[in-house]
Short mmCIF file of C-alpha atoms in Angstrom, two decimals:
data_model
loop_
_atom_site.label_atom_id
_atom_site.label_comp_id
_atom_site.label_asym_id
_atom_site.label_seq_id
_atom_site.Cartn_x
_atom_site.Cartn_y
_atom_site.Cartn_z
CA UNK C 14 22.57 6.54 18.24
CA UNK C 15 21.03 9.43 18.88
CA UNK C 16 17.51 7.58 20.26
CA UNK C 17 19.80 5.43 22.68
CA UNK C 18 21.06 8.27 24.47
CA UNK C 19 17.77 9.63 25.11
CA UNK C 20 17.18 6.19 26.32
CA UNK C 21 19.89 6.48 28.94
CA UNK C 22 19.37 9.73 30.75
CA UNK C 23 15.02 8.45 30.69
CA UNK C 24 16.63 5.37 32.23
CA UNK C 25 18.59 8.05 34.38
CA UNK C 26 15.53 9.59 35.17
CA UNK C 27 13.68 6.65 36.44
CA UNK C 28 16.11 5.23 38.51
CA UNK C 29 16.53 8.47 40.45
CA UNK C 30 13.01 8.98 41.04
CA UNK C 31 12.48 4.92 42.46
CA UNK C 32 16.00 6.24 44.51
CA UNK C 33 14.21 8.85 46.20
CA UNK C 34 11.29 6.94 46.71
CA UNK C 35 12.88 4.33 48.37
CA UNK C 36 14.26 6.89 50.51
CA UNK C 37 11.05 8.65 51.42
CA UNK C 38 9.24 5.42 52.43
CA UNK C 39 12.09 3.47 53.17
CA UNK C 40 13.54 0.34 51.95
CA UNK C 41 10.13 -1.91 53.87
CA UNK C 42 7.99 -0.23 51.46
CA UNK C 43 10.13 0.34 47.95
CA UNK C 44 12.79 -1.86 47.43
CA UNK C 45 15.77 0.63 46.22
CA UNK C 46 17.40 -0.10 42.65
CA UNK C 47 20.86 -1.04 44.28
CA UNK C 48 18.81 -3.55 47.00
CA UNK C 49 16.68 -4.58 43.91
CA UNK C 50 19.87 -5.24 41.44
CA UNK C 51 22.07 -7.20 44.57
CA UNK C 52 18.42 -9.58 44.90
CA UNK C 53 18.14 -9.99 41.12
CA UNK C 54 21.84 -10.85 41.18
CA UNK C 55 21.47 -13.49 43.59
CA UNK C 56 18.10 -14.62 41.99
CA UNK C 57 19.06 -15.48 38.28
CA UNK C 58 21.57 -17.54 40.00
CA UNK C 59 18.71 -20.12 40.50
CA UNK C 60 17.36 -22.33 38.31
CA UNK C 61 13.73 -21.84 40.09
CA UNK C 62 14.01 -18.01 38.50
CA UNK C 63 14.61 -19.13 35.15
CA UNK C 64 12.07 -21.74 35.33
CA UNK C 65 9.68 -18.77 36.21
CA UNK C 66 11.17 -16.11 33.28
CA UNK C 67 11.02 -18.58 30.40
CA UNK C 68 7.55 -19.69 32.02
CA UNK C 69 6.16 -15.88 31.28
CA UNK C 70 8.38 -15.81 27.95
CA UNK C 71 7.03 -18.88 26.65
CA UNK C 72 3.53 -18.12 27.01
CA UNK C 73 3.44 -14.15 26.01
CA UNK C 74 5.58 -15.90 22.54
CA UNK C 75 2.96 -18.77 22.08
CA UNK C 76 0.00 -16.29 22.27
CA UNK C 77 1.81 -13.45 19.63
CA UNK C 78 1.95 -16.14 16.71
CA UNK C 79 -1.26 -17.67 17.67
CA UNK C 80 -3.06 -14.69 17.07
CA UNK C 81 -0.16 -13.50 14.65
CA UNK C 82 -0.87 -16.26 12.34
CA UNK C 83 -4.95 -16.37 12.72
CA UNK C 84 -5.54 -11.84 12.88
CA UNK C 85 -3.19 -10.48 10.63
CA UNK C 86 -4.31 -12.83 7.62
CA UNK C 87 -8.15 -12.45 8.88
CA UNK C 88 -7.59 -8.25 8.72
CA UNK C 89 -5.81 -8.29 5.14
CA UNK C 90 -8.49 -10.51 4.02
CA UNK C 91 -11.51 -8.19 5.73
CA UNK C 92 -9.83 -4.92 4.55
CA UNK C 93 -9.48 -5.81 1.02
CA UNK C 94 -12.73 -7.58 0.36
CA UNK C 95 -15.75 -5.60 1.14
CA UNK C 96 -18.08 -8.73 0.56
CA UNK C 97 -15.98 -10.74 3.40
CA UNK C 98 -16.37 -7.53 5.17
CA UNK C 99 -19.40 -7.38 5.39
CA UNK C 100 -20.56 -10.48 6.50
CA UNK C 101 -18.01 -10.76 9.18
CA UNK C 102 -18.21 -7.37 9.93
CA UNK C 103 -21.45 -7.65 12.30
CA UNK C 104 -19.46 -10.50 14.65
CA UNK C 105 -16.35 -8.15 15.33
CA UNK C 106 -18.79 -5.07 16.44
CA UNK C 107 -21.00 -6.76 18.76
CA UNK C 108 -17.90 -8.97 20.14
CA UNK C 109 -14.80 -6.66 19.74
CA UNK C 110 -16.22 -4.64 22.69
CA UNK C 111 -16.81 -7.38 25.38
CA UNK C 112 -13.83 -6.99 27.66
CA UNK C 113 -12.30 -10.66 26.82
CA UNK C 114 -10.50 -10.96 30.01
CA UNK C 115 -13.81 -11.64 31.77
CA UNK C 116 -14.28 -14.42 29.77
CA UNK C 117 -11.24 -16.43 31.47
CA UNK C 118 -13.16 -18.53 33.51
CA UNK C 119 -14.73 -19.65 30.77
CA UNK C 120 -11.86 -20.28 28.80
CA UNK C 121 -9.40 -21.86 31.38
CA UNK C 122 -12.83 -24.13 31.87
CA UNK C 123 -12.67 -24.93 28.25
CA UNK C 124 -8.97 -25.00 27.64
CA UNK C 125 -7.70 -26.02 31.11
CA UNK C 126 -5.88 -24.33 33.92
CA UNK C 127 -2.26 -24.99 32.48
CA UNK C 128 -0.29 -23.71 29.46
CA UNK C 129 -3.30 -23.51 26.92
CA UNK C 130 -6.10 -21.92 29.38
CA UNK C 131 -3.01 -19.41 30.09
CA UNK C 132 -2.10 -18.97 26.19
CA UNK C 133 -5.89 -18.53 24.99
CA UNK C 134 -6.53 -16.37 26.85
CA UNK C 135 -3.50 -14.38 25.94
CA UNK C 136 -4.14 -15.24 22.22
CA UNK C 137 -7.72 -14.22 22.20
CA UNK C 138 -6.86 -10.53 23.82
CA UNK C 139 -4.32 -9.89 20.79
CA UNK C 140 -6.01 -11.75 18.58
CA UNK C 141 -8.95 -8.47 18.55
CA UNK C 142 -6.56 -5.75 18.56
CA UNK C 143 -3.45 -7.09 15.76
CA UNK C 144 -7.46 -7.98 13.47
CA UNK C 145 -9.22 -4.59 13.68
CA UNK C 146 -5.44 -2.74 13.34
CA UNK C 147 -4.68 -4.84 10.48
CA UNK C 148 -8.13 -4.42 8.67
CA UNK C 149 -8.40 -0.61 9.00
CA UNK C 150 -4.57 -0.75 7.52
CA UNK C 151 -5.49 -2.40 4.58
CA UNK C 152 -8.65 -0.01 4.20
CA UNK C 153 -6.56 2.66 3.37
CA UNK C 154 -4.66 0.73 0.05
CA UNK C 155 -6.30 3.03 -2.64
CA UNK C 156 -7.60 2.22 -5.70
CA UNK C 157 -4.31 3.91 -8.29
CA UNK C 158 -1.92 1.04 -6.35
CA UNK C 159 -4.64 -1.80 -7.04
CA UNK C 160 -5.37 -0.22 -10.98
CA UNK C 161 -1.55 -0.02 -11.10
CA UNK C 162 -0.83 -3.72 -10.05
CA UNK C 163 -3.42 -5.34 -12.40
CA UNK C 164 -2.80 -3.36 -15.30
CA UNK C 165 0.43 -5.47 -14.97
CA UNK C 166 -0.96 -8.15 -14.72
CA UNK C 167 -1.13 -9.28 -11.35
CA UNK C 168 -3.61 -11.80 -9.55
CA UNK C 169 -5.43 -11.50 -6.30
CA UNK C 170 -2.68 -12.95 -5.29
CA UNK C 171 -0.38 -10.60 -6.18
CA UNK C 172 -1.76 -7.59 -5.04
CA UNK C 173 -1.70 -9.38 -1.08
CA UNK C 174 1.59 -9.96 -2.21
CA UNK C 175 3.36 -6.58 -3.82
CA UNK C 176 0.39 -4.20 -2.61
CA UNK C 177 -1.73 -4.98 0.20
CA UNK C 178 0.86 -7.09 2.71
CA UNK C 179 4.41 -4.02 2.13
CA UNK C 180 1.61 -1.43 2.50
CA UNK C 181 0.10 -2.90 6.11
CA UNK C 182 2.85 -4.01 7.56
CA UNK C 183 4.35 -0.83 9.75
CA UNK C 184 0.48 -0.74 11.20
CA UNK C 185 1.16 -4.38 11.92
CA UNK C 186 3.94 -3.24 13.46
CA UNK C 187 2.16 -0.66 15.63
CA UNK C 188 -0.43 -3.07 16.75
CA UNK C 189 2.45 -5.43 18.05
CA UNK C 190 3.57 -2.49 19.70
CA UNK C 191 0.46 -2.10 21.45
CA UNK C 192 -0.11 -5.05 21.97
CA UNK C 193 3.22 -4.66 24.35
CA UNK C 194 1.72 -2.96 26.97
CA UNK C 195 -1.80 -4.94 27.23
CA UNK C 196 0.08 -8.95 26.87
CA UNK C 197 2.48 -8.68 29.76
CA UNK C 198 -0.57 -6.82 31.93
CA UNK C 199 -3.20 -9.90 30.90
CA UNK C 200 -0.03 -12.25 31.54
CA UNK C 201 0.78 -11.37 35.15
CA UNK C 202 -3.99 -11.83 35.79
CA UNK C 203 -3.55 -14.99 34.24
CA UNK C 204 -0.48 -16.25 36.03
CA UNK C 205 -2.24 -15.31 39.24
CA UNK C 206 -3.91 -18.33 39.09
CA UNK C 207 -3.58 -22.14 38.94
CA UNK C 208 0.52 -22.33 38.53
CA UNK C 209 3.32 -22.67 40.18
CA UNK C 210 5.18 -20.48 37.30
CA UNK C 211 5.38 -17.81 35.78
CA UNK C 212 6.47 -13.88 36.86
CA UNK C 213 2.95 -13.48 37.68
CA UNK C 214 3.07 -16.12 40.41
CA UNK C 215 6.50 -14.86 41.34
CA UNK C 216 5.27 -11.51 42.76
CA UNK C 217 2.30 -12.64 44.13
CA UNK C 218 4.16 -15.64 45.91
CA UNK C 219 6.81 -12.90 47.12
CA UNK C 220 3.57 -10.25 48.39
CA UNK C 221 2.40 -13.38 50.17
CA UNK C 222 5.39 -13.77 52.20
CA UNK C 223 5.71 -9.79 52.36
CA UNK C 224 9.25 -10.05 50.28
CA UNK C 225 9.82 -6.51 49.33
CA UNK C 226 13.05 -6.93 47.27
CA UNK C 227 11.29 -10.32 45.31
CA UNK C 228 8.18 -8.40 44.35
CA UNK C 229 10.74 -5.42 43.15
CA UNK C 230 12.56 -8.49 41.26
CA UNK C 231 9.62 -9.32 39.72
CA UNK C 232 8.42 -6.30 38.64
CA UNK C 233 11.63 -5.68 37.06
CA UNK C 234 11.78 -8.42 34.77
CA UNK C 235 8.38 -8.06 33.84
CA UNK C 236 9.02 -4.81 32.55
CA UNK C 237 12.60 -5.73 31.17
CA UNK C 238 10.06 -8.85 29.16
CA UNK C 239 7.62 -5.76 27.90
CA UNK C 240 10.40 -3.34 26.71
CA UNK C 241 12.15 -6.37 24.72
CA UNK C 242 9.07 -7.04 23.07
CA UNK C 243 8.71 -3.39 22.23
CA UNK C 244 11.65 -2.85 20.62
CA UNK C 245 12.35 -5.71 18.71
CA UNK C 246 9.19 -5.42 16.95
CA UNK C 247 10.93 -1.24 16.45
CA UNK C 248 13.90 -3.33 14.47
CA UNK C 249 11.85 -5.67 13.14
CA UNK C 250 10.06 -2.82 11.47
CA UNK C 251 13.16 -0.74 10.73
CA UNK C 252 14.40 -3.59 9.03
CA UNK C 253 11.39 -4.95 6.91
CA UNK C 254 10.14 -1.13 6.12
CA UNK C 255 12.57 1.16 5.32
CA UNK C 256 10.66 3.16 3.47
CA UNK C 257 8.66 4.28 6.20
CA UNK C 258 11.95 6.10 7.55
CA UNK C 259 13.26 8.05 4.77
CA UNK V 1 -19.67 -2.22 -41.42
CA UNK V 2 -16.14 -0.97 -42.06
CA UNK V 3 -14.18 -3.83 -40.99
CA UNK V 4 -11.33 -2.82 -38.12
CA UNK V 5 -8.88 -5.50 -38.41
CA UNK V 6 -6.03 -2.82 -38.72
CA UNK V 7 -7.28 -1.22 -35.52
CA UNK V 8 -5.21 -1.63 -32.73
CA UNK V 9 -8.11 -1.18 -29.98
CA UNK V 10 -11.31 -0.94 -31.09
CA UNK V 11 -14.90 -0.12 -28.98
CA UNK V 12 -17.29 0.22 -29.79
CA UNK V 13 -20.75 1.15 -28.12
CA UNK V 14 -19.11 1.50 -25.55
CA UNK V 15 -21.15 2.80 -22.02
CA UNK V 16 -20.57 2.79 -18.62
CA UNK V 17 -23.05 3.16 -16.05
CA UNK V 18 -22.09 3.16 -11.99
CA UNK V 19 -24.57 1.44 -9.75
CA UNK V 20 -24.54 3.53 -6.90
CA UNK V 21 -26.81 4.31 -3.60
CA UNK V 22 -28.88 7.00 -4.81
CA UNK V 23 -29.44 5.57 -8.35
CA UNK V 24 -27.59 4.86 -11.31
CA UNK V 25 -24.65 6.41 -12.63
CA UNK V 26 -23.97 7.46 -16.20
CA UNK V 27 -19.90 7.84 -16.63
CA UNK V 28 -20.23 7.27 -19.99
CA UNK V 29 -22.36 7.46 -23.05
CA UNK V 30 -22.37 5.04 -26.08
CA UNK V 31 -19.10 5.88 -27.40
CA UNK V 32 -17.45 4.20 -30.66
CA UNK V 33 -13.69 4.98 -32.07
CA UNK V 34 -10.77 3.58 -32.36
CA UNK V 35 -6.80 3.59 -32.26
CA UNK V 36 -4.73 2.09 -35.41
CA UNK V 37 -1.25 0.90 -34.25
CA UNK V 38 1.20 3.35 -33.84
CA UNK V 39 -1.10 6.11 -33.56
CA UNK V 40 -1.69 8.64 -30.73
CA UNK V 41 -4.66 10.06 -29.79
CA UNK V 42 -5.77 12.30 -27.31
CA UNK V 43 -8.77 12.63 -25.29
CA UNK V 44 -9.47 15.99 -24.03
CA UNK V 45 -12.76 17.56 -21.78
CA UNK V 46 -13.88 18.89 -18.67
CA UNK V 47 -13.81 17.02 -15.57
CA UNK V 48 -16.66 14.09 -15.48
CA UNK V 49 -17.19 13.83 -19.36
CA UNK V 50 -16.08 10.48 -19.19
CA UNK V 51 -12.52 10.40 -20.40
CA UNK V 52 -10.82 8.36 -17.77
CA UNK V 53 -13.51 5.94 -17.62
CA UNK V 54 -12.55 5.62 -20.76
CA UNK V 55 -9.14 4.52 -20.64
CA UNK V 56 -9.94 2.40 -17.91
CA UNK V 57 -12.41 0.44 -20.37
CA UNK V 58 -9.42 0.81 -23.18
CA UNK V 59 -7.24 -1.01 -19.83
CA UNK V 60 -9.34 -3.58 -19.48
CA UNK V 61 -9.27 -2.76 -15.88
CA UNK V 62 -13.13 -2.04 -16.24
CA UNK V 63 -16.05 -3.85 -18.36
CA UNK V 64 -18.31 -1.73 -20.22
CA UNK V 65 -21.97 -1.92 -19.21
CA UNK V 66 -22.98 -2.14 -22.86
CA UNK V 67 -20.46 -2.32 -26.25
CA UNK V 68 -17.62 -4.17 -26.84
CA UNK V 69 -14.02 -3.31 -26.87
CA UNK V 70 -11.66 -5.21 -28.75
CA UNK V 71 -7.54 -5.46 -28.50
CA UNK V 72 -6.02 -6.34 -31.59
CA UNK V 73 -9.36 -8.49 -32.52
CA UNK V 74 -9.79 -10.05 -29.74
CA UNK V 75 -12.63 -9.28 -27.13
CA UNK V 76 -10.86 -7.12 -24.10
CA UNK V 77 -11.94 -8.14 -20.67
CA UNK V 78 -8.92 -8.33 -18.33
CA UNK V 79 -5.82 -6.77 -18.34
CA UNK V 80 -3.68 -7.20 -21.40
CA UNK V 81 0.28 -8.19 -21.79
CA UNK V 82 0.78 -5.65 -24.63
CA UNK V 83 -1.36 -2.44 -22.81
CA UNK V 84 0.91 0.07 -20.69
CA UNK V 85 -0.99 2.24 -17.84
CA UNK V 86 0.34 5.27 -16.37
CA UNK V 87 -1.69 7.59 -13.67
CA UNK V 88 -1.65 10.43 -12.15
CA UNK V 89 -0.17 9.92 -9.23
CA UNK V 90 2.04 7.65 -10.85
CA UNK V 91 0.58 4.73 -9.18
CA UNK V 92 4.14 4.20 -7.59
CA UNK V 93 5.13 1.54 -4.63
CA UNK V 94 6.71 3.72 -2.01
CA UNK V 95 8.25 0.07 -0.62
CA UNK V 96 9.24 -0.75 -3.86
CA UNK V 97 12.62 1.16 -5.22
CA UNK V 98 12.94 2.47 -8.10
CA UNK V 99 14.66 -0.57 -9.74
CA UNK V 100 11.65 -2.87 -8.57
CA UNK V 101 9.16 -0.58 -9.29
CA UNK V 102 9.98 -0.69 -12.38
CA UNK V 103 10.81 -4.53 -12.57
CA UNK V 104 7.54 -5.29 -10.89
CA UNK V 105 5.50 -6.14 -14.04
CA UNK V 106 8.11 -8.77 -15.56
CA UNK V 107 8.59 -10.36 -12.53
CA UNK V 108 4.50 -10.98 -12.47
CA UNK V 109 4.87 -11.98 -15.61
CA UNK V 110 7.34 -14.22 -14.82
CA UNK V 111 10.10 -12.73 -17.78
CA UNK V 112 13.41 -12.52 -17.59
CA UNK V 113 14.72 -9.64 -15.10
CA UNK V 114 18.07 -10.31 -16.99
CA UNK V 115 19.30 -8.51 -19.82
CA UNK V 116 19.48 -4.82 -20.37
CA UNK V 117 15.78 -3.71 -21.12
CA UNK V 118 15.54 -2.22 -18.11
CA UNK V 119 18.59 -0.23 -17.89
CA UNK V 120 18.67 0.88 -20.55
CA UNK V 121 14.93 2.36 -19.95
CA UNK V 122 16.07 3.29 -17.10
CA UNK V 123 19.46 5.77 -18.47
CA UNK V 124 16.61 6.69 -21.78
CA UNK V 125 14.62 8.13 -19.02
CA UNK V 126 17.86 9.66 -16.92
CA UNK V 127 17.03 7.62 -14.08
CA UNK V 128 19.99 5.43 -13.71
CA UNK V 129 21.41 7.23 -10.60
CA UNK V 130 18.14 6.71 -8.86
CA UNK V 131 17.93 2.96 -9.21
CA UNK V 132 17.90 2.33 -5.35
CA UNK V 133 15.82 5.29 -3.89
CA UNK V 134 12.01 5.14 -3.38
CA UNK V 135 9.73 6.88 -4.75
CA UNK V 136 9.02 9.40 -2.22
CA UNK V 137 12.28 10.35 -2.32
CA UNK V 138 11.90 11.88 -5.66
CA UNK V 139 10.26 14.67 -7.15
CA UNK V 140 7.11 14.29 -9.44
CA UNK V 141 8.71 14.35 -12.44
CA UNK V 142 11.24 11.48 -11.57
CA UNK V 143 8.06 9.46 -10.21
CA UNK V 144 5.80 9.83 -13.21
CA UNK V 145 9.50 9.02 -15.27
CA UNK V 146 9.37 5.59 -13.61
CA UNK V 147 6.01 4.79 -13.80
CA UNK V 148 6.60 5.60 -17.76
CA UNK V 149 9.55 3.21 -17.26
CA UNK V 150 7.76 0.76 -15.19
CA UNK V 151 4.70 0.87 -18.03
CA UNK V 152 7.69 0.76 -21.28
CA UNK V 153 9.23 -2.26 -19.37
CA UNK V 154 6.60 -4.53 -20.89
CA UNK V 155 7.11 -2.74 -24.25
CA UNK V 156 3.56 -2.50 -24.86
CA UNK V 157 1.49 -1.95 -28.42
CA UNK V 158 -0.28 0.20 -26.67
CA UNK V 159 0.76 3.52 -23.72
CA UNK V 160 -2.53 4.71 -21.98
CA UNK V 161 -1.97 7.91 -20.46
CA UNK V 162 -4.44 8.85 -17.33
CA UNK V 163 -3.79 12.97 -16.98
CA UNK V 164 -0.21 11.73 -16.59
CA UNK V 165 1.01 15.07 -15.92
CA UNK V 166 -1.28 17.32 -14.16
CA UNK V 167 0.20 17.62 -11.08
CA UNK V 168 3.95 19.44 -12.38
CA UNK V 169 4.48 22.34 -13.21
CA UNK V 170 4.91 23.73 -16.31
CA UNK V 171 8.18 23.12 -17.14
CA UNK V 172 8.61 19.99 -15.98
CA UNK V 173 5.41 19.10 -17.67
CA UNK V 174 6.40 20.49 -21.32
CA UNK V 175 9.55 18.63 -20.91
CA UNK V 176 8.16 15.02 -20.31
CA UNK V 177 5.68 15.64 -23.29
CA UNK V 178 8.17 15.99 -25.33
CA UNK V 179 10.13 12.86 -23.90
CA UNK V 180 6.90 11.17 -24.21
CA UNK V 181 6.81 12.21 -27.56
CA UNK V 182 10.27 11.16 -28.20
CA UNK V 183 10.17 7.45 -26.85
CA UNK V 184 7.08 7.73 -29.41
CA UNK V 185 8.79 8.44 -32.07
CA UNK V 186 11.36 5.38 -31.62
CA UNK V 187 9.52 2.66 -30.40
CA UNK V 188 6.05 3.76 -32.52
CA UNK V 189 3.66 2.55 -29.98
CA UNK V 190 -0.41 3.26 -30.40
CA UNK V 191 -1.07 5.94 -27.21
CA UNK V 192 -4.44 7.04 -26.06
CA UNK V 193 -3.89 10.24 -23.78
CA UNK V 194 -6.27 11.95 -21.11
CA UNK V 195 -5.89 15.22 -20.18
CA UNK V 196 -8.28 18.06 -19.91
CA UNK V 197 -5.08 20.04 -20.80
CA UNK V 198 -5.80 21.67 -24.37
CA UNK V 199 -1.96 22.44 -25.09
CA UNK V 200 -0.99 18.17 -23.81
CA UNK V 201 -3.20 16.82 -26.48
CA UNK V 202 -2.19 18.71 -29.34
CA UNK V 203 1.52 18.43 -28.40
CA UNK V 204 0.76 14.00 -27.88
CA UNK V 205 -2.38 13.27 -29.35
CA UNK V 206 -2.43 12.60 -33.66
CA UNK V 207 -5.91 12.34 -33.05
CA UNK V 208 -7.78 14.73 -30.99
CA UNK V 209 -11.23 13.91 -29.95
CA UNK V 210 -13.25 16.43 -27.87
CA UNK V 211 -15.73 14.91 -25.57
CA UNK V 212 -18.57 16.80 -23.24
CA UNK V 213 -20.84 15.62 -20.27
CA UNK V 214 -24.51 15.46 -21.08
CA UNK V 215 -26.35 15.15 -18.14
CA UNK V 216 -28.48 11.56 -17.67
CA UNK V 217 -26.53 10.28 -20.42
CA UNK V 218 -23.03 10.96 -19.64
CA UNK V 219 -19.99 11.54 -21.00
CA UNK V 220 -19.13 11.59 -25.17
CA UNK V 221 -17.50 12.27 -27.91
CA UNK V 222 -18.82 15.23 -29.91
CA UNK V 223 -15.84 16.19 -31.66
CA UNK V 224 -12.75 15.20 -34.18
CA UNK V 225 -9.25 17.22 -34.50
CA UNK V 226 -6.90 16.12 -36.91
CA UNK V 227 -2.97 16.95 -35.95
CA UNK V 228 -0.95 14.51 -38.26
CA UNK V 229 2.27 16.65 -37.01
CA UNK V 230 1.65 15.78 -33.59
CA UNK V 231 4.51 14.11 -31.19
CA UNK V 232 7.10 15.50 -33.60
CA UNK V 233 10.65 16.65 -32.31
CA UNK V 234 9.65 20.53 -32.90
CA UNK V 235 6.16 20.83 -33.07
CA UNK V 236 5.77 23.17 -29.70
CA UNK V 237 5.58 26.66 -30.60
CA UNK V 238 4.64 26.37 -34.74
CA UNK V 239 2.29 28.21 -36.59
CA UNK V 240 0.57 25.06 -36.99
CA UNK V 241 0.74 23.83 -33.35
CA UNK V 242 -1.04 27.32 -32.57
CA UNK V 243 -3.65 26.77 -34.83
CA UNK V 244 -4.55 23.36 -33.51
CA UNK V 245 -4.85 24.69 -29.82
CA UNK V 246 -7.13 27.09 -30.51
CA UNK V 247 -9.28 24.72 -32.68
CA UNK V 248 -9.64 22.44 -29.46
CA UNK V 249 -10.28 25.34 -27.52
CA UNK V 250 -13.41 26.36 -29.37
CA UNK V 251 -14.82 22.75 -30.08
CA UNK V 252 -14.18 22.78 -26.62
CA UNK V 253 -16.48 26.46 -25.88
CA UNK V 254 -18.60 25.10 -28.50
CA UNK V 255 -19.70 22.23 -26.81
CA UNK V 256 -19.17 23.52 -22.71
#
């Protein structure tokens, strides 16, 4: 309850600054909160608007699922098996620092300009973030926990299920929360190319027509998308890692 | 050679050498000893004398570099259903409640969680009102009781304790020693306790093995003290207790 109240004052502060900016710069440059809300209500009555929102949400959700399924099990394995880590580490160290976004032309060439190409780009970026965090979390599992489990008769599979996975889960949620910021930013970028649907296109299209109100509607929707994702992971963590909140 | 048929666990010429980047590390030199069914022994010695290594070999978690460990006449190559282990830092899982921690061995072994065994154990260890708590909500002494309950839930024939009370204050430690002694009197499992605390060794070990480090060769057992009254109810504070404490201390000093 307290955190919800804290949210309220932060929202009020941001709205206040926004309103002030609109007053100082004029509605032609910065559309004020009231104007944008009114426009959002109008837009929300059109099917086309929801198709933009739906396209973006689908791409983000698909990329999150794909990268999660690919990166988390691999991270758990690398963090808990020295041999596997030794083999794969050079590959990760060489590829991790490369800014993945510069691979965009190549990715679009391979996967096409449509949804597969965009989802692939988002997934590649998320994959590395999730992989590194999960691997480091799995490395932190101490020997005594492993001894305990094996002495109770546990197999390697039990170790993953009862020790490594639950121990790493908070780290995985942290990685997902950090990834939400990245994924929305990259989404805007990939949706500026080769598509007629998605919030990235929606904003750029409005920009081209100098429709300031629509630009702001698009920004608000992307911001909300980020907040919703962040809050979802936060809630899931509170649900699945109750022991962490004690 | 003496027949070790009646021994619960039998370590014969076991030694352990770890290979590190800087060459071999001799953790334990060739050591031979056994624990009979229902017997309790204490391994006492300074840090680095190989006593924890010896315990890990007895638990089946580590394999000896040389020699053999036999449990109930079978070569021990992996952790055994009838060997329970309690570690210094409890080895509890913070993401599992007290009850889930205690039941874990049974769950992993796919044994029935029904029946009252776990409940009885928890109430015997005065944890009945803590079953839904998580380990981090408990005191050190309570955590160690949970670890004890978890090891005893599988009804072990041999209980291994690695410096179990080292992190606790004196009063809590003594209370837990008395509790372990009481559990032993009721169940008569074999027990091997690793400790650097002389009083603890005398309180719980009916046979006390004094260990020392020989540089370049690893730890070894250098003396043995018989202590047949250990684990009896009012042993602490008796004249015999003090005599044995002094005796163990002399042996340790002699070989230091």
